mmCIF file of C-alpha atoms in Angstrom:
data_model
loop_
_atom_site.group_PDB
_atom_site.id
_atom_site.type_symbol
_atom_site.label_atom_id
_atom_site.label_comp_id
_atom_site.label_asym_id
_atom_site.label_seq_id
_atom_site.Cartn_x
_atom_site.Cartn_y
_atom_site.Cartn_z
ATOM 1 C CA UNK A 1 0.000 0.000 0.000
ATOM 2 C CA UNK A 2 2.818 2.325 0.486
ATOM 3 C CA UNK A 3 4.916 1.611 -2.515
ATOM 4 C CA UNK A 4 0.855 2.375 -4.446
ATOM 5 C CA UNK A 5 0.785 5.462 -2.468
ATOM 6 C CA UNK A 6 4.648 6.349 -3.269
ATOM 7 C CA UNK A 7 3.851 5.657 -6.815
ATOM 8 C CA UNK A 8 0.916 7.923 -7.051
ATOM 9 C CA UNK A 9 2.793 10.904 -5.534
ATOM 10 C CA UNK A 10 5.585 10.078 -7.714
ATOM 11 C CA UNK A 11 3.118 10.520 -11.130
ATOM 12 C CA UNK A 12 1.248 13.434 -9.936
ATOM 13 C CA UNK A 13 4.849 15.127 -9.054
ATOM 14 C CA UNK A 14 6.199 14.331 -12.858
ATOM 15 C CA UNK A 15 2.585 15.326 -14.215
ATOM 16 C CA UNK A 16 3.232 18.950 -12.220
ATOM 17 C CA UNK A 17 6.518 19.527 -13.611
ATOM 18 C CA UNK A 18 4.875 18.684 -17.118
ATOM 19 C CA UNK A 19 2.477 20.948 -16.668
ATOM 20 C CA UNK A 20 5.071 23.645 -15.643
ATOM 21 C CA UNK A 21 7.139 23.285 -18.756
ATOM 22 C CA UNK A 22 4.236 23.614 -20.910
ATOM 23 C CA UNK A 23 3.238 26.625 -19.015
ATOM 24 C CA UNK A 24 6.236 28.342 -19.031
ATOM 25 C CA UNK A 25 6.658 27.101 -23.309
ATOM 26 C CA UNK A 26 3.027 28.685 -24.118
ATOM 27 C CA UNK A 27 4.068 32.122 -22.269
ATOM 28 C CA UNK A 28 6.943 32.088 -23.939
ATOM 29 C CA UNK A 29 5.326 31.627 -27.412
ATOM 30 C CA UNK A 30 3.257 33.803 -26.924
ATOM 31 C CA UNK A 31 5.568 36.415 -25.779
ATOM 32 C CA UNK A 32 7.639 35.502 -28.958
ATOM 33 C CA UNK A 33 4.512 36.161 -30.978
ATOM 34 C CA UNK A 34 3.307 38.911 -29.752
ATOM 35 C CA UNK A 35 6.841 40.830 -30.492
ATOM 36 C CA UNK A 36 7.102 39.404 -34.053
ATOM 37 C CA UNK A 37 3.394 40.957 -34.428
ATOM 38 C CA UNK A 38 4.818 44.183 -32.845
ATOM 39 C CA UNK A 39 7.470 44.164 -35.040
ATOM 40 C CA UNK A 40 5.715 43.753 -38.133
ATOM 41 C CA UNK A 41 3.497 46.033 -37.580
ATOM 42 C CA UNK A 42 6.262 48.736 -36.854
ATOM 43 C CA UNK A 43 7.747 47.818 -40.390
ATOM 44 C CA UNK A 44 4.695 48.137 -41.620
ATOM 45 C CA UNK A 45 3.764 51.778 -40.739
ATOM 46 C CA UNK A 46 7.498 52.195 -41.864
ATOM 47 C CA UNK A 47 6.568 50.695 -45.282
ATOM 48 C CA UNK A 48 3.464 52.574 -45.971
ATOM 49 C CA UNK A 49 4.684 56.130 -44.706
ATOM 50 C CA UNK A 50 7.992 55.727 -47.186
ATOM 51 C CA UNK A 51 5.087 54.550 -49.477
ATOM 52 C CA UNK A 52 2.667 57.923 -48.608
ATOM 53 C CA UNK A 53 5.795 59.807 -49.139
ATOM 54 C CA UNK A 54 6.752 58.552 -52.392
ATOM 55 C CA UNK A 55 3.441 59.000 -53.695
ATOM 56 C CA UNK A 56 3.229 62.610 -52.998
ATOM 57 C CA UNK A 57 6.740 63.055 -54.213
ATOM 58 C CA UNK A 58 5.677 61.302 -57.219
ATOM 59 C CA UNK A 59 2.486 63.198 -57.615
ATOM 60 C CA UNK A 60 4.867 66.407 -57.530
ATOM 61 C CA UNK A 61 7.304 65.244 -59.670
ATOM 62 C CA UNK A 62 4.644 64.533 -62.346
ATOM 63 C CA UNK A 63 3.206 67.911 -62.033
ATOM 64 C CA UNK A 64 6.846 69.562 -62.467
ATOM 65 C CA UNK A 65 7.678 66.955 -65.232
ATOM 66 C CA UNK A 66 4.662 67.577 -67.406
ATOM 67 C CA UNK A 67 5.614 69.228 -70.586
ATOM 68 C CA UNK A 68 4.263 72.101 -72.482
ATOM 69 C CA UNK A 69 3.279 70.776 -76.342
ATOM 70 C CA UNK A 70 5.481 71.578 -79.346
ATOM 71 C CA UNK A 71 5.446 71.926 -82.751
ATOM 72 C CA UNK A 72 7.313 72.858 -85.509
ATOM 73 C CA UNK A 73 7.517 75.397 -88.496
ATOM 74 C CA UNK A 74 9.315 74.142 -91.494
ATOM 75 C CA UNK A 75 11.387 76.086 -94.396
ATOM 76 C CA UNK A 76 9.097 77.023 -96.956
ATOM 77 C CA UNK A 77 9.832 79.114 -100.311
ATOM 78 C CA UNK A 78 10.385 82.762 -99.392
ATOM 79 C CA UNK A 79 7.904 84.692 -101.718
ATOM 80 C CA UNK A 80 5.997 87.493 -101.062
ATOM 81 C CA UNK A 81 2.733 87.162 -99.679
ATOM 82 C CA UNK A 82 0.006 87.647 -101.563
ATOM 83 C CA UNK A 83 -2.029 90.896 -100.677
ATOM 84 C CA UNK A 84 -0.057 92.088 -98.145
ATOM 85 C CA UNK A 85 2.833 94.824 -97.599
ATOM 86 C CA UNK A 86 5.926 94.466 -95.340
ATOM 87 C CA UNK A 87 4.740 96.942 -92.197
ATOM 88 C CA UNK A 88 7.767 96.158 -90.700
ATOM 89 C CA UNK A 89 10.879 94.309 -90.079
ATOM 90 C CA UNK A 90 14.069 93.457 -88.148
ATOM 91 C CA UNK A 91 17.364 92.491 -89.288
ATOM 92 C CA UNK A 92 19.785 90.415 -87.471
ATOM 93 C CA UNK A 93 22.656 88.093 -88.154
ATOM 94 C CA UNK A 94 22.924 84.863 -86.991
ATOM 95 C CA UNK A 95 25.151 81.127 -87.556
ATOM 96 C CA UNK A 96 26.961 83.537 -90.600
ATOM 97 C CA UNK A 97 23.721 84.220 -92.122
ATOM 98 C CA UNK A 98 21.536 87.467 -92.771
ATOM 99 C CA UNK A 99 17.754 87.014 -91.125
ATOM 100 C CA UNK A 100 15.067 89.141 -90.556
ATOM 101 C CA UNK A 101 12.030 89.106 -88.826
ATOM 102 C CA UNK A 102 8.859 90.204 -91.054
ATOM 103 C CA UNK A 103 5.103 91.477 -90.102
ATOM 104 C CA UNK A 104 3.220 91.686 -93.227
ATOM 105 C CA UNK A 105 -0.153 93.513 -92.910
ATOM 106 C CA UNK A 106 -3.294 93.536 -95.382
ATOM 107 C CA UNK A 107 -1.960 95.946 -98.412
ATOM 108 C CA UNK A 108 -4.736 98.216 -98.294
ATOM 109 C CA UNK A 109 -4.357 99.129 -94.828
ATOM 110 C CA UNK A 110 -1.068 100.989 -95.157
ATOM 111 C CA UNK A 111 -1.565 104.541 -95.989
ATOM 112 C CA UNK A 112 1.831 106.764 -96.565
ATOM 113 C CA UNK A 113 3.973 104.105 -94.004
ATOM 114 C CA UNK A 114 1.224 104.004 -91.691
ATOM 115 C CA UNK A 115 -1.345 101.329 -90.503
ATOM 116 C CA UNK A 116 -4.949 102.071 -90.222
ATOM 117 C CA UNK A 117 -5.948 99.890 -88.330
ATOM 118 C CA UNK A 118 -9.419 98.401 -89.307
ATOM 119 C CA UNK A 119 -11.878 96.301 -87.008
ATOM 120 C CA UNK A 120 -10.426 93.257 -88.366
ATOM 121 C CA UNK A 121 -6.880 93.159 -90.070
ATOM 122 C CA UNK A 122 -4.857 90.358 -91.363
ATOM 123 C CA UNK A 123 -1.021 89.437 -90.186
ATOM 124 C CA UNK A 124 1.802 87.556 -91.359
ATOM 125 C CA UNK A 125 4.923 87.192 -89.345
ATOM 126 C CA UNK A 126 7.845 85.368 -91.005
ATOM 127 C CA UNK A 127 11.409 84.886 -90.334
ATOM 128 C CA UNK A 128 13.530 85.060 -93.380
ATOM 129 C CA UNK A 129 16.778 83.928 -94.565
ATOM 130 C CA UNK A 130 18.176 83.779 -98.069
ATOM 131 C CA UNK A 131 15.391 82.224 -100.319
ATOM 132 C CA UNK A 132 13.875 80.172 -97.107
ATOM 133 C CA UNK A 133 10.722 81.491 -95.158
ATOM 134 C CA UNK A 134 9.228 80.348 -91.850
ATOM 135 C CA UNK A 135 5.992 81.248 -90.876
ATOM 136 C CA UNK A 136 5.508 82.092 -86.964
ATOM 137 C CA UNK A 137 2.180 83.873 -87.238
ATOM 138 C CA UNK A 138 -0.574 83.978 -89.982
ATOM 139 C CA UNK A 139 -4.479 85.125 -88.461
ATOM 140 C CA UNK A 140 -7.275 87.816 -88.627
ATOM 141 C CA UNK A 141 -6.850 89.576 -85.598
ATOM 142 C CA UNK A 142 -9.598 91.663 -84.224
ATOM 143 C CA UNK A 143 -8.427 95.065 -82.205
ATOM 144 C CA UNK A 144 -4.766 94.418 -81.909
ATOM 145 C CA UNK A 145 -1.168 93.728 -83.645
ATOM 146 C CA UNK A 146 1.067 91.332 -82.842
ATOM 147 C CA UNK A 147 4.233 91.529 -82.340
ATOM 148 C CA UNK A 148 7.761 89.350 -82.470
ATOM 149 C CA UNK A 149 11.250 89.641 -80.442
ATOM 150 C CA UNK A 150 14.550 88.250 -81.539
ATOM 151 C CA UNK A 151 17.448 86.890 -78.886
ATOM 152 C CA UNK A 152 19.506 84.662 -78.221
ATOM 153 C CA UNK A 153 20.249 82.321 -75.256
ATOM 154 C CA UNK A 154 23.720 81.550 -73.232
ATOM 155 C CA UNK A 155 24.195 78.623 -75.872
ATOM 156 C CA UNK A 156 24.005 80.639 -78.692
ATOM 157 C CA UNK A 157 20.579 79.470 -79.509
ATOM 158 C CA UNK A 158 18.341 81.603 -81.762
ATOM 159 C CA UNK A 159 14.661 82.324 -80.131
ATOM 160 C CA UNK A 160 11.607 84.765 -81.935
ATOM 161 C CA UNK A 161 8.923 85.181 -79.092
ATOM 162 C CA UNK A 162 5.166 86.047 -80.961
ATOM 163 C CA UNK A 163 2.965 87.997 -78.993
ATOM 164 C CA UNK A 164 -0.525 87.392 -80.253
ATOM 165 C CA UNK A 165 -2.199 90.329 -78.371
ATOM 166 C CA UNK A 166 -5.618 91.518 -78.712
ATOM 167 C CA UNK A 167 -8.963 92.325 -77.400
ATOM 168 C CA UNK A 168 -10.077 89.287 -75.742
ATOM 169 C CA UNK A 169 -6.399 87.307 -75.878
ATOM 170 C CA UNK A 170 -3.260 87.548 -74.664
ATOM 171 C CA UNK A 171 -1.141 84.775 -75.717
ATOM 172 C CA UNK A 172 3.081 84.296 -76.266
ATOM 173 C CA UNK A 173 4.848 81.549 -77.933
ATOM 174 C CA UNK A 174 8.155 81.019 -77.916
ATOM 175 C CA UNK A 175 10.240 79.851 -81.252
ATOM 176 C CA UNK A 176 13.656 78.300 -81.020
ATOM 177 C CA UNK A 177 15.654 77.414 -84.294
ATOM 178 C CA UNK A 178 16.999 74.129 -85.033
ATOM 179 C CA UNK A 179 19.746 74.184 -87.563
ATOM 180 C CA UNK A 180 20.099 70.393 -88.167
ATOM 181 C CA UNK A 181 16.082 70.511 -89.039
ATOM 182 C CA UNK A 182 15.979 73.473 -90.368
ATOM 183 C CA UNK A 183 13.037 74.776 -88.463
ATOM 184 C CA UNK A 184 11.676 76.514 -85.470
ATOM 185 C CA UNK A 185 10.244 74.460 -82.739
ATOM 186 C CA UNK A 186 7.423 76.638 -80.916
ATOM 187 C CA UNK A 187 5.671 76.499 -77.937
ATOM 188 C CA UNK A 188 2.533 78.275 -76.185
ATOM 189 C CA UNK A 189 4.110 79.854 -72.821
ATOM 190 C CA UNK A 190 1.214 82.028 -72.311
ATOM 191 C CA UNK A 191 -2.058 80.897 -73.729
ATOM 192 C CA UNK A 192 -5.188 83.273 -71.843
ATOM 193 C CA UNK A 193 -8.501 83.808 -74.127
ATOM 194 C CA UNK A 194 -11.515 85.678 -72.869
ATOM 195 C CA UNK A 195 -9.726 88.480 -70.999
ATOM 196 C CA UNK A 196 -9.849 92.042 -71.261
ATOM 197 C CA UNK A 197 -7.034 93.587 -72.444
ATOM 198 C CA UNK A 198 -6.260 96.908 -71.053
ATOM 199 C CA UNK A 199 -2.760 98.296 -72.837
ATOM 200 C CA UNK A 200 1.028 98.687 -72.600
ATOM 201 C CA UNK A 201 3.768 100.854 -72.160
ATOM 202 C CA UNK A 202 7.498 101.054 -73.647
ATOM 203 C CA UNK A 203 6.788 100.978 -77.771
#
């Protein structure tokens, strides 16, 4: 009866230290758990801020990166337009060559040198070179003349900015010559329609 009673003691004792070690494994797992959960979750936030921040760089980058469209104005045949006078005109040199920038108005609108300007009036400007022609303007415009500007950049590229200003528009595009094409690539840097046009000073 004793060595029964020794033997039962001797189970339940083993079955307690069993149930110790278990115990003590679960805690730890789930200690271990609840870190790599921690953890993760900390990466994460990590992950999805560099994410959030990326995105909004992105977005900015996009808006910076977005490009204004271009086209381009070929050579063409340099003969005088049909109808119209040379109003006015600007010589310059450039790359060795002789250029100059044109405005050709509506013939009959040029009395003795000077333009009378009618409610509607027609334009032409051209840049001209030798027997080549390039035209940078051509429209009816209502209440106003346009007007060109010649420079050149730091790299010893040639620009002609058109001013396209009238009553209801006030709109700039910028020309910049390509000699291996042969032509001017243009584009709108000011493009406003429907406003009211007050004046200007300086001509």
């Amino acid at each position: 009866m004793r060595k029964y009673g020794t033997a039962v003691l001797g189970l339940m004792f083993a079955l307690s230290l069993e149930g110790c070690g278990e115990g003590e494994r679960t805690v730890y797992v789930a200690q271990e758990t609840s870190v790599e959960q921690e953890t993760s979750a900390a990466q994460e936030t990590s992950v999805n801020q560099e994410t959030g921040l990326t995105a909004a760089e992105s977005g900015e980058t996009s808006q910076e990166v977005q490009e204004i469209p271009e086209f381009a104005v070929r050579r063409e045949e340099n003969v005088p337009p049909e109808n119209m006078t040379l109003y006015s005109s600007c010589p310059f040199s450039f790359d060795n060559e002789e250029w100059q920038l044109c405005l050709y108005v509506q013939a009959e609108l040029v009395i003795d040198g000077s333009l009378a300007l009618d409610d509607r009036c027609a334009f032409l400007i051209r840049a001209e070179k030798g027997d080549g022609a390039y035209t940078l303007f051509e429209d009816t415009v209502q209440l106003g003349v346009p007007a060109g500007d010649v420079w050149m950049d730091l790299e010893n590229r040639l620009h002609i900015a058109i001013r396209d200003i009238r009553s209801a528009r006030y709109q700039v595009t910028e020309y910049v010559y390509d000699g291996e094409a042969d032509a001017f690539y243009g584009q709108k840097v000011v493009d406003q329609d429907g406003v009211n046009y007050i004046g200007s000073i300086g001509e």
